[in-house]
Amino acid sequence: MSDLMKLTLSGARDALRAGQTTAVELTEASLAAVTASKPLNAFVHDTSEIARAQAVAADIRIQAGGAPDMCGLPIGMKDLFCTKGVTTQAASAILKGFIPEYESTVSKKLFDAGAVMVGKLNMDEFAMGSSNETSTYGNAVNPWKVDDRELAPGGSSGGSAAAVAAETCLAATGTDTGGSIRQPAAFTGITGIKPTYGRCSRWGIVAFASSLDQAGPITKDVRDSAIMLEAMCGFDPKDSTSMNMSVPNFEAALTGDVRGKTIGIPKEYRVDGMPDTLEHLWSEGTAMLRDAGAIVKDISLPHTKYALPAYYVIAPAEASSNLARYDGVRFGHRAKLAAGDGITEMYEKTRAEGFGAEVQRRVMVGTYVLSAGFYDAYYNRARRVRALIKKDFDDVFSAGVDAILTPSTPSAAFGLGEMVDADPVQMYLFDVFTVTVNLAGLPAISVPAGLDSKGLPLGLQLIGRPWEEGDLLNTAFALEKALKFNSKPNQWWL
Amino acid sequence: MLIDTKMAARVAKLARIRVDAADLPALAQEFTNILGFIEQLNEVNVEGIEPMTSVTPQRLFRREDVVNDGNQQVAVLSNAPDAREGFFAVPMVVE
């Protein structure tokens, strides 16, 4: 495999500027790696023709001078982003054959910046899942392997994480509704950031839970996250929840200086059954930030325990409303009808055939909690609890905390199929450290911290103040420098 | 909350998802488990707390009420499972 794919975004950007490589060379190296990565099932739609044309255009732009940072850099695109003229299915059978007539704002911004799309990436169906096992394309596979088992890459952005960890592309887009960027990044030993709610436009991203969904990058390191996030962010009049605020230069914020910053360590994130190695890495990360000059403070986020149950009311409720549009009329799959079937049968058969089991379950739970007689008891109560969860964070931030350090996930990656017979609630527990952040609309990043006793990567999460992604990225940069994580998976799939 | 097969069937109907009668008991059990998990929320004192509608304290962005797009009939219909004479076609709704 070409050494070009070992580059980071920043390394490739600098190599392009120095004339050491070209966008065409990088793109060919990436497309070859994509083809060779079939056993990982990370890429689900071929966009090589588009990539080659984008690369040629990027080289012209780079030669002319003044090209944006992302220009000529090969990235993967999660299948949740509508890409004009390119099949977009949100990994669902109900959107089989859907070819958008428009471009999502985030993918447009990346293309305007010159990024090269080498393919669309696998994910959990409608981003509902924590293992990439609910996809209509089949499982994506974690590039990390320590025994004969194939491991889950996490989810929902499992294809994005697998593709970047396997070095088939330099970075990928992801989306995060309850941890779908940070959990797969942690499971695959790479970096992923979810920005503040409202930073990235949601326009053209297939909706799951609109008050929680945010796009963000999955990258090899913190600097790359800074570069790619900046290209993805910005006000968009087409998304009414998009924040009209200028986007700072995130890379310029990476000084590595955290002297005088206050880092909160929440006691509620110490859960039963947490592996010793994870606990140890968490303490080590804390000590590293202290050694770098930060002030470490024990804090309490008392409503943490209620985040998952609140999430599993609010997210399904919003999903049941958002997914009402899949009715077999305007786009996607329509069931074959029997003689005498009317419109209701068309809806019911179409949705039964088109939605997978987890999506059906969540749509129905959402329908139940919004139905007459239960709306107050479930939905309104969950929204009240959500307000308390946000207040927990507001309180610690106003007490002077700059960032909060936690584990990203309660354990390392599990084997594909191992959770199939488990109660759905068991799978939901993998999001225990990440959902609080979506409920409170905060930015958070996962950085790879070390390996567990079996040799699988574990991540640490930093949660920042709203709109202060630059400061958060800088703290993550300091942590990354101290942790010195540099393990990579063996390329068993080649 | 114990969900019985009758309630499971009602929810499936409201969600417009066809569920075979044979699958209803398992579905009802799953709902019961998930709602049991959700019921932890009853432990929280939410008195005087307003339900959250938006995490950011901003008013939703509003654009001017003007026509800014249109004449997209071909694009709009391009993904329809059944489009005829410029319309989406569906089974007969009104006799």
Coordinates of C-alpha atoms in Angstrom, one line a residue:
Chain A
M1 CA 0.0 0.0 0.0
S2 CA 1.3 3.5 -0.9
D3 CA 2.9 5.4 1.9
L4 CA 0.9 8.4 0.8
M5 CA -2.1 7.0 2.7
K6 CA -0.1 7.2 5.9
L7 CA -0.2 11.0 5.7
T8 CA -2.5 13.1 7.9
L9 CA -4.6 15.9 6.3
S10 CA -2.1 18.4 7.5
G11 CA 0.9 16.4 6.2
A12 CA -0.8 15.9 2.8
R13 CA -1.7 19.6 2.6
D14 CA 1.9 20.6 3.3
A15 CA 3.2 18.0 0.8
L16 CA 0.9 19.3 -1.9
R17 CA 2.1 22.9 -1.2
A18 CA 5.7 21.7 -1.4
G19 CA 5.2 20.0 -4.7
Q20 CA 6.1 16.6 -3.2
T21 CA 2.9 15.0 -4.4
T22 CA -0.3 15.9 -6.4
A23 CA -4.0 15.6 -5.7
V24 CA -4.2 13.1 -8.5
E25 CA -1.5 10.9 -6.9
L26 CA -3.1 11.1 -3.5
T27 CA -6.5 10.3 -5.0
E28 CA -5.2 7.3 -6.9
A29 CA -3.5 6.0 -3.8
S30 CA -6.7 6.4 -1.9
L31 CA -8.9 4.7 -4.5
A32 CA -6.5 1.8 -4.6
A33 CA -6.7 1.5 -0.8
V34 CA -10.5 1.7 -1.0
T35 CA -10.6 -1.2 -3.5
A36 CA -8.2 -3.2 -1.3
S37 CA -10.4 -2.6 1.8
K38 CA -13.4 -4.6 0.5
P39 CA -13.3 -7.0 3.5
L40 CA -14.0 -4.0 5.8
N41 CA -17.2 -3.2 3.9
A42 CA -16.6 0.5 4.8
F43 CA -17.3 1.9 1.3
V44 CA -20.7 1.3 -0.1
H45 CA -21.0 3.6 -3.1
D46 CA -18.2 4.1 -5.7
T47 CA -17.5 7.8 -6.5
S48 CA -14.2 7.2 -8.2
E49 CA -15.2 9.1 -11.3
I50 CA -16.1 12.2 -9.3
A51 CA -13.0 11.8 -7.2
R52 CA -10.7 11.8 -10.3
A53 CA -12.3 14.9 -11.7
Q54 CA -12.1 16.7 -8.4
A55 CA -8.4 15.8 -8.1
V56 CA -7.6 17.2 -11.5
A57 CA -9.4 20.4 -10.6
A58 CA -7.7 20.5 -7.2
D59 CA -4.2 20.3 -8.7
I60 CA -5.0 23.3 -11.0
R61 CA -6.2 25.3 -7.9
I62 CA -3.1 24.4 -5.8
Q63 CA -0.8 25.4 -8.6
A64 CA -2.5 28.7 -9.0
G65 CA -1.9 29.4 -5.3
G66 CA -4.1 30.3 -2.4
A67 CA -6.1 27.0 -2.4
P68 CA -8.0 26.2 0.8
D69 CA -6.5 23.6 3.3
M70 CA -8.8 20.8 2.2
C71 CA -8.0 21.2 -1.5
G72 CA -6.9 17.9 -3.1
L73 CA -7.4 15.8 0.0
P74 CA -9.2 12.5 -0.4
I75 CA -12.0 12.0 2.1
G76 CA -14.9 9.6 2.6
M77 CA -18.5 10.8 2.9
K78 CA -21.0 9.2 5.3
D79 CA -24.0 7.9 3.4
L80 CA -26.2 10.2 5.5
F81 CA -25.1 13.3 3.5
C82 CA -27.1 14.0 0.4
T83 CA -24.7 14.2 -2.5
K84 CA -26.1 15.5 -5.8
G85 CA -26.3 12.8 -8.4
V86 CA -24.8 10.1 -6.1
T87 CA -26.9 7.4 -4.5
T88 CA -27.7 8.4 -0.8
Q89 CA -29.5 5.8 1.2
A90 CA -28.8 6.5 4.9
A91 CA -28.0 2.7 4.8
S92 CA -31.7 2.0 4.6
A93 CA -33.6 -0.2 2.1
I94 CA -36.4 2.4 2.1
L95 CA -34.1 4.8 0.3
K96 CA -32.9 2.2 -2.2
G97 CA -31.9 4.0 -5.4
F98 CA -32.5 7.5 -4.1
I99 CA -30.3 10.0 -6.0
P100 CA -30.5 13.5 -4.5
E101 CA -31.1 16.4 -6.8
Y102 CA -29.2 18.6 -4.4
E103 CA -26.0 18.8 -2.3
S104 CA -26.0 18.9 1.5
T105 CA -24.5 22.2 2.8
V106 CA -21.6 20.4 4.6
S107 CA -20.6 18.3 1.5
K108 CA -20.9 21.4 -0.6
K109 CA -18.6 23.3 1.7
L110 CA -16.1 20.5 1.6
F111 CA -16.2 20.4 -2.2
D112 CA -16.0 24.2 -2.5
A113 CA -12.8 23.9 -0.4
G114 CA -11.5 21.4 -3.0
A115 CA -11.9 18.1 -1.0
V116 CA -12.0 14.9 -3.1
M117 CA -14.8 12.4 -2.3
V118 CA -13.5 8.9 -2.8
G119 CA -16.7 7.1 -1.8
K120 CA -19.8 7.0 0.3
L121 CA -19.5 5.2 3.6
N122 CA -21.3 2.5 5.5
M123 CA -23.3 3.4 8.7
D124 CA -26.1 2.2 10.9
E125 CA -29.5 2.6 9.2
F126 CA -30.7 6.2 9.6
A127 CA -27.7 6.6 12.1
M128 CA -29.6 4.4 14.6
G129 CA -27.1 2.1 16.2
S130 CA -23.8 1.8 18.0
S131 CA -22.2 -1.0 16.0
N132 CA -22.9 -0.5 12.3
E133 CA -24.9 -3.8 12.4
T134 CA -28.2 -2.2 11.4
S135 CA -27.1 -1.2 7.9
T136 CA -28.8 -2.5 4.8
Y137 CA -25.3 -2.9 3.2
G138 CA -24.3 -5.4 5.9
N139 CA -21.8 -4.8 8.8
A140 CA -18.8 -2.6 8.4
V141 CA -15.8 -4.3 10.1
N142 CA -13.3 -2.7 12.5
P143 CA -9.7 -2.7 11.1
W144 CA -8.5 -3.7 14.6
K145 CA -8.4 -7.4 15.2
V146 CA -6.7 -9.3 18.1
D147 CA -8.1 -12.8 17.6
D148 CA -10.2 -14.6 15.1
R149 CA -13.3 -12.5 15.8
E150 CA -14.3 -9.6 13.5
L151 CA -15.0 -6.6 15.7
A152 CA -17.7 -3.8 15.4
P153 CA -16.3 -0.5 14.3
G154 CA -18.9 1.2 16.5
G155 CA -21.7 3.3 15.1
S156 CA -23.4 4.9 13.7
S157 CA -20.4 6.4 11.7
G158 CA -18.8 2.9 11.6
G159 CA -17.8 3.0 8.0
S160 CA -16.3 6.5 8.4
A161 CA -14.2 5.3 11.4
A162 CA -13.2 2.0 9.7
A163 CA -12.2 3.8 6.5
V164 CA -10.0 6.4 8.3
A165 CA -8.4 3.9 10.8
A166 CA -7.6 1.6 7.8
E167 CA -5.9 4.5 6.0
T168 CA -8.1 4.2 2.9
C169 CA -8.8 7.9 2.9
L170 CA -7.3 10.7 4.9
A171 CA -10.4 11.7 6.8
A172 CA -14.2 11.2 6.7
T173 CA -17.4 13.0 7.5
G174 CA -19.5 11.7 10.4
T175 CA -22.7 12.7 12.2
D176 CA -23.3 12.4 15.9
T177 CA -26.8 12.2 17.5
G178 CA -25.8 10.3 20.7
G179 CA -22.2 9.5 20.2
S180 CA -22.0 8.4 16.6
I181 CA -18.8 10.2 15.8
R182 CA -17.0 9.8 19.2
Q183 CA -17.8 6.1 19.9
P184 CA -16.6 4.7 16.5
A185 CA -13.5 7.0 16.7
A186 CA -12.7 5.5 20.1
F187 CA -13.4 1.9 18.9
T188 CA -10.9 2.4 16.0
G189 CA -8.1 4.4 17.7
I190 CA -8.7 7.7 15.9
T191 CA -10.1 11.2 16.6
G192 CA -13.5 12.6 16.1
I193 CA -15.2 15.8 17.2
K194 CA -18.9 16.8 17.4
P195 CA -19.2 20.5 17.4
T196 CA -21.7 22.7 19.3
Y197 CA -25.3 22.2 18.1
G198 CA -25.8 24.8 15.4
R199 CA -22.2 25.0 14.2
C200 CA -22.7 22.8 11.2
S201 CA -25.7 23.1 8.9
R202 CA -28.0 20.1 9.0
W203 CA -29.4 21.0 5.6
G204 CA -29.3 18.0 3.3
I205 CA -28.2 15.5 6.0
V206 CA -30.9 12.8 6.3
A207 CA -32.6 13.7 9.6
F208 CA -32.7 11.3 12.6
A209 CA -33.3 13.5 15.7
S210 CA -33.2 17.1 14.6
S211 CA -32.6 18.7 18.1
L212 CA -29.5 16.4 18.6
D213 CA -28.0 15.8 15.2
Q214 CA -24.7 17.4 14.3
A215 CA -22.1 16.7 11.6
G216 CA -18.3 16.6 12.3
P217 CA -15.1 15.1 11.1
I218 CA -13.4 11.8 11.9
T219 CA -9.7 12.1 11.4
K220 CA -6.3 10.7 12.3
D221 CA -5.4 13.4 14.8
V222 CA -6.5 16.6 16.5
R223 CA -4.9 19.0 14.0
D224 CA -6.8 17.3 11.2
S225 CA -10.0 17.6 13.1
A226 CA -9.4 21.3 13.5
I227 CA -8.7 21.7 9.8
M228 CA -11.7 19.7 8.5
L229 CA -14.2 21.0 11.1
E230 CA -13.4 24.5 10.1
A231 CA -14.2 23.6 6.5
M232 CA -17.5 22.0 7.5
C233 CA -18.9 24.8 9.8
G234 CA -20.6 28.0 9.2
F235 CA -24.0 29.8 9.1
D236 CA -26.5 28.5 6.7
P237 CA -29.8 30.3 6.1
K238 CA -31.3 26.9 5.0
D239 CA -31.0 25.5 8.5
S240 CA -33.1 27.5 11.0
T241 CA -31.1 26.2 13.9
S242 CA -27.7 27.1 12.3
M243 CA -25.9 29.8 14.4
N244 CA -25.1 33.1 12.7
M245 CA -21.6 33.3 14.1
S246 CA -18.2 33.5 12.4
V247 CA -16.0 30.4 12.3
P248 CA -12.6 30.9 14.0
N249 CA -9.3 29.5 12.6
F250 CA -9.4 26.3 14.7
E251 CA -5.9 25.2 13.7
A252 CA -4.4 28.5 14.9
A253 CA -5.8 27.7 18.3
L254 CA -3.6 24.7 18.7
T255 CA -0.8 26.0 20.8
G256 CA -0.7 23.1 23.2
D257 CA -0.7 25.6 26.1
V258 CA -3.2 24.6 28.8
R259 CA -1.6 26.4 31.7
G260 CA -4.3 27.8 34.0
K261 CA -7.1 25.9 32.3
T262 CA -9.5 24.1 34.7
I263 CA -10.4 20.5 33.8
G264 CA -13.4 18.9 35.5
I265 CA -13.5 15.2 36.4
P266 CA -17.1 14.2 36.9
K267 CA -17.6 11.5 39.5
E268 CA -20.8 10.2 37.9
Y269 CA -18.8 8.9 34.9
R270 CA -17.0 6.3 37.1
V271 CA -19.4 3.3 36.4
D272 CA -19.5 -0.2 37.6
G273 CA -17.7 -2.8 35.5
M274 CA -15.4 -0.2 33.8
P275 CA -12.2 -2.1 32.8
D276 CA -9.2 -1.3 34.9
T277 CA -7.2 -0.2 31.9
L278 CA -9.8 2.4 31.1
E279 CA -9.8 3.7 34.6
H280 CA -6.0 3.8 34.5
L281 CA -6.0 5.7 31.2
W282 CA -8.5 8.2 32.5
S283 CA -6.3 8.9 35.6
E284 CA -3.2 9.0 33.4
G285 CA -4.9 11.6 31.1
T286 CA -5.9 13.6 34.1
A287 CA -2.3 13.6 35.4
M288 CA -1.0 14.6 32.0
L289 CA -3.2 17.6 31.8
R290 CA -2.2 18.6 35.4
D291 CA 1.5 18.2 34.5
A292 CA 0.9 20.5 31.5
G293 CA -0.2 23.2 33.9
A294 CA -4.0 22.7 34.0
I295 CA -5.9 22.8 37.2
V296 CA -7.8 19.6 37.9
K297 CA -11.1 19.7 39.8
D298 CA -13.5 17.0 40.9
I299 CA -17.0 18.0 39.7
S300 CA -20.5 16.6 39.8
L301 CA -23.0 16.3 37.0
P302 CA -25.9 14.9 39.1
H303 CA -28.4 14.0 36.4
T304 CA -26.0 12.0 34.3
K305 CA -27.7 8.7 35.1
Y306 CA -30.9 10.0 33.5
A307 CA -29.3 11.1 30.2
L308 CA -29.8 7.7 28.4
P309 CA -33.5 7.2 29.4
A310 CA -34.2 10.9 28.4
Y311 CA -32.3 10.3 25.1
Y312 CA -34.4 7.2 24.4
V313 CA -37.5 9.2 24.6
I314 CA -36.5 12.3 22.8
A315 CA -34.5 10.7 19.9
P316 CA -37.2 8.2 19.0
A317 CA -39.9 10.9 19.3
E318 CA -38.1 13.1 16.8
A319 CA -37.2 10.1 14.6
S320 CA -40.9 9.0 14.4
S321 CA -41.7 12.5 13.2
N322 CA -38.8 12.8 10.8
L323 CA -39.2 9.4 9.3
A324 CA -42.9 9.9 8.6
R325 CA -41.8 11.2 5.2
Y326 CA -40.8 7.7 4.1
D327 CA -44.2 6.7 2.8
G328 CA -43.5 5.3 -0.7
V329 CA -44.9 8.4 -2.4
R330 CA -42.2 10.9 -3.2
F331 CA -38.9 8.9 -3.1
G332 CA -37.5 5.6 -2.2
H333 CA -39.1 2.2 -2.0
R334 CA -42.8 1.4 -2.5
A335 CA -44.1 -2.0 -1.6
K336 CA -45.9 -4.1 -4.3
L337 CA -49.6 -3.8 -3.6
A338 CA -52.2 -6.5 -3.7
A339 CA -55.6 -6.1 -5.4
G340 CA -57.8 -3.8 -3.3
D341 CA -55.0 -2.3 -1.3
G342 CA -55.5 1.4 -0.5
I343 CA -53.2 4.1 0.6
T344 CA -53.0 2.9 4.2
E345 CA -51.8 -0.6 3.1
M346 CA -49.3 1.1 0.8
Y347 CA -47.8 3.1 3.8
E348 CA -47.9 0.1 6.1
K349 CA -46.3 -2.4 3.7
T350 CA -43.8 0.1 2.4
R351 CA -42.5 1.0 5.9
A352 CA -42.5 -2.7 7.1
E353 CA -40.4 -3.7 4.1
G354 CA -38.2 -0.6 4.0
F355 CA -37.2 -0.1 7.6
G356 CA -35.0 -2.5 9.5
A357 CA -35.8 -3.9 12.9
E358 CA -34.1 -1.2 15.0
V359 CA -35.5 1.7 13.0
Q360 CA -39.0 0.2 13.3
R361 CA -38.5 -0.2 17.0
R362 CA -37.4 3.4 17.5
V363 CA -40.2 4.8 15.3
M364 CA -42.8 2.9 17.2
V365 CA -41.3 3.8 20.6
G366 CA -41.3 7.4 19.4
T367 CA -44.9 7.1 18.2
Y368 CA -45.9 5.7 21.6
V369 CA -44.3 8.4 23.7
L370 CA -45.9 11.1 21.6
S371 CA -49.3 9.5 21.5
A372 CA -52.3 11.0 23.2
G373 CA -52.3 10.2 26.9
F374 CA -48.5 9.5 27.1
Y375 CA -47.1 12.8 25.7
D376 CA -46.9 14.4 29.1
A377 CA -45.7 11.4 31.1
Y378 CA -42.9 10.5 28.7
Y379 CA -42.1 13.2 26.1
N380 CA -42.6 16.3 28.3
R381 CA -40.9 14.7 31.3
A382 CA -37.9 13.7 29.2
R383 CA -37.6 17.3 27.9
R384 CA -37.7 18.6 31.5
V385 CA -35.0 16.2 32.5
R386 CA -33.0 17.3 29.4
A387 CA -33.2 20.9 30.8
L388 CA -31.7 19.6 34.1
I389 CA -28.9 17.8 32.3
K390 CA -28.0 21.0 30.5
K391 CA -28.2 22.9 33.7
D392 CA -25.6 20.5 35.3
F393 CA -23.2 21.5 32.6
D394 CA -24.1 25.2 32.8
D395 CA -23.4 25.1 36.5
V396 CA -19.9 23.6 36.2
F397 CA -18.9 25.9 33.4
S398 CA -20.1 29.0 35.3
A399 CA -18.0 27.7 38.2
G400 CA -14.9 28.1 36.0
V401 CA -14.5 24.7 34.4
D402 CA -13.1 25.0 30.9
A403 CA -13.3 21.4 29.8
I404 CA -14.5 18.0 31.2
L405 CA -12.4 14.8 30.9
T406 CA -14.2 11.5 30.7
P407 CA -13.8 8.1 29.0
S408 CA -15.4 8.0 25.5
T409 CA -17.0 4.6 25.9
P410 CA -17.4 2.2 28.8
S411 CA -15.3 -0.5 27.0
A412 CA -13.3 -1.3 23.8
A413 CA -14.9 -2.6 20.6
F414 CA -17.0 -5.8 20.9
G415 CA -17.3 -8.6 18.4
L416 CA -19.8 -8.3 15.5
G417 CA -22.9 -10.4 16.3
E418 CA -22.1 -10.6 20.0
M419 CA -24.9 -8.2 20.9
V420 CA -27.5 -9.6 18.5
D421 CA -29.4 -11.6 21.2
A422 CA -29.0 -8.9 23.9
D423 CA -31.8 -6.7 25.0
P424 CA -31.7 -3.5 22.9
V425 CA -31.2 -1.6 26.1
Q426 CA -27.8 -3.3 26.5
M427 CA -26.6 -1.8 23.2
Y428 CA -27.9 1.6 24.2
L429 CA -25.5 1.5 27.3
F430 CA -22.5 2.0 25.0
D431 CA -23.6 5.6 24.6
V432 CA -23.6 6.3 28.3
F433 CA -20.7 8.8 28.3
T434 CA -21.6 10.5 25.0
V435 CA -25.4 11.2 25.0
T436 CA -25.2 13.8 27.7
V437 CA -23.3 16.0 25.3
N438 CA -25.9 15.9 22.6
L439 CA -28.7 16.6 25.1
A440 CA -26.8 19.7 26.2
G441 CA -25.8 20.7 22.7
L442 CA -22.1 20.9 23.7
P443 CA -18.9 20.3 21.6
A444 CA -16.9 17.2 22.5
I445 CA -14.0 15.3 21.1
S446 CA -12.7 11.7 21.5
V447 CA -8.9 11.2 21.3
P448 CA -7.3 7.7 21.3
A449 CA -5.6 7.1 24.7
G450 CA -4.2 3.6 24.8
L451 CA -4.9 0.0 24.4
D452 CA -6.9 -2.3 26.7
S453 CA -5.6 -5.7 28.0
K454 CA -6.4 -7.4 24.7
G455 CA -4.7 -4.7 22.6
L456 CA -7.8 -2.8 21.5
P457 CA -7.9 1.0 21.5
L458 CA -9.7 3.1 24.1
G459 CA -10.6 6.7 23.9
L460 CA -10.8 9.7 26.2
Q461 CA -13.5 12.4 25.7
L462 CA -13.1 16.1 26.3
I463 CA -16.3 18.1 26.6
G464 CA -16.1 21.9 26.0
R465 CA -18.0 25.0 26.6
P466 CA -20.6 25.9 23.8
W467 CA -19.0 27.6 20.8
E468 CA -15.5 27.2 22.1
E469 CA -14.4 24.4 19.8
G470 CA -11.0 26.1 19.4
D471 CA -10.2 26.0 23.1
L472 CA -11.5 22.4 23.3
L473 CA -9.3 21.3 20.3
N474 CA -6.3 22.9 22.0
T475 CA -6.9 21.0 25.2
A476 CA -7.3 17.8 23.1
F477 CA -4.1 18.7 21.3
A478 CA -2.2 19.0 24.6
L479 CA -3.6 15.7 25.7
E480 CA -2.8 14.0 22.4
K481 CA 0.8 15.2 22.7
A482 CA 1.1 13.8 26.2
L483 CA -0.6 10.5 25.4
K484 CA 1.6 9.8 22.4
F485 CA -0.8 7.1 21.1
N486 CA 0.6 5.8 17.8
S487 CA -0.7 2.2 17.5
K488 CA -2.2 1.2 14.2
P489 CA -4.1 -1.9 13.2
N490 CA -2.4 -4.7 11.4
Q491 CA -3.6 -4.6 7.8
W492 CA -5.1 -8.1 7.9
W493 CA -7.6 -7.3 5.2
L494 CA -4.9 -6.9 2.5
Chain B
M1 CA -45.6 0.1 31.9
L2 CA -46.6 -3.4 30.7
I3 CA -47.4 -3.2 27.0
D4 CA -49.7 -5.9 25.8
T5 CA -50.2 -7.1 22.2
K6 CA -53.2 -4.9 21.8
M7 CA -51.2 -1.8 22.6
A8 CA -48.3 -3.0 20.5
A9 CA -50.8 -3.4 17.5
R10 CA -52.2 0.0 18.2
V11 CA -48.7 1.6 18.2
A12 CA -47.8 -0.2 15.0
K13 CA -51.0 1.1 13.4
L14 CA -50.3 4.7 14.5
A15 CA -46.7 4.4 13.1
R16 CA -48.1 2.9 9.8
I17 CA -45.8 -0.1 10.0
R18 CA -47.4 -3.5 9.2
V19 CA -46.6 -6.0 11.9
D20 CA -47.7 -9.7 11.6
A21 CA -49.9 -10.9 14.5
A22 CA -47.3 -13.6 15.2
D23 CA -44.7 -10.9 15.9
L24 CA -46.8 -8.9 18.3
P25 CA -45.9 -10.7 21.5
A26 CA -42.1 -10.2 21.0
L27 CA -42.7 -6.6 20.0
A28 CA -44.8 -6.0 23.1
Q29 CA -42.0 -7.5 25.3
E30 CA -39.4 -5.2 23.7
F31 CA -41.6 -2.1 24.3
T32 CA -42.1 -3.2 27.9
N33 CA -38.3 -3.5 28.4
I34 CA -37.5 -0.2 26.7
L35 CA -40.3 1.7 28.6
G36 CA -39.1 0.1 31.8
F37 CA -35.7 1.6 31.2
I38 CA -37.3 5.0 30.4
E39 CA -39.3 4.9 33.6
Q40 CA -36.3 5.8 35.6
L41 CA -37.2 9.3 34.6
N42 CA -40.0 9.2 37.2
E43 CA -37.3 9.4 40.0
V44 CA -36.4 13.0 38.9
N45 CA -38.0 16.0 40.5
V46 CA -39.0 18.2 37.6
E47 CA -41.2 20.5 39.4
G48 CA -41.0 24.1 38.0
I49 CA -38.7 23.0 35.2
E50 CA -39.8 24.0 31.7
P51 CA -39.5 21.3 28.9
M52 CA -36.5 22.2 26.8
T53 CA -37.4 23.2 23.2
S54 CA -33.9 24.3 22.0
V55 CA -30.4 23.9 23.4
T56 CA -29.2 27.2 22.0
P57 CA -30.8 30.3 23.5
Q58 CA -31.3 31.8 20.0
R59 CA -34.6 32.5 18.3
L60 CA -34.9 30.3 15.2
F61 CA -33.5 32.0 12.1
R62 CA -36.2 33.4 9.9
R63 CA -35.9 34.2 6.2
E64 CA -37.9 36.8 4.3
D65 CA -41.2 35.5 3.2
V66 CA -40.5 35.6 -0.5
V67 CA -40.4 33.0 -3.3
N68 CA -36.8 32.0 -3.8
D69 CA -37.0 28.8 -5.6
G70 CA -39.3 27.0 -8.1
N71 CA -39.8 25.5 -11.5
Q72 CA -38.3 22.3 -10.2
Q73 CA -41.0 19.8 -11.3
V74 CA -38.6 17.4 -13.0
A75 CA -36.2 17.4 -10.1
V76 CA -38.9 17.0 -7.5
L77 CA -40.5 14.0 -9.3
S78 CA -37.2 12.4 -10.3
N79 CA -37.1 10.0 -7.4
A80 CA -40.8 9.1 -7.2
P81 CA -41.7 5.4 -7.3
D82 CA -44.7 6.3 -9.5
A83 CA -45.0 9.7 -11.2
R84 CA -47.5 10.4 -14.0
E85 CA -48.3 13.5 -16.0
G86 CA -46.3 15.8 -13.6
F87 CA -47.9 14.3 -10.5
F88 CA -47.0 11.8 -7.8
A89 CA -49.3 8.8 -8.3
V90 CA -50.9 6.9 -5.4
P91 CA -53.7 4.3 -5.0
M92 CA -57.1 5.8 -5.1
V93 CA -57.8 7.9 -2.0
V94 CA -61.2 9.4 -2.8
E95 CA -64.0 7.4 -4.5

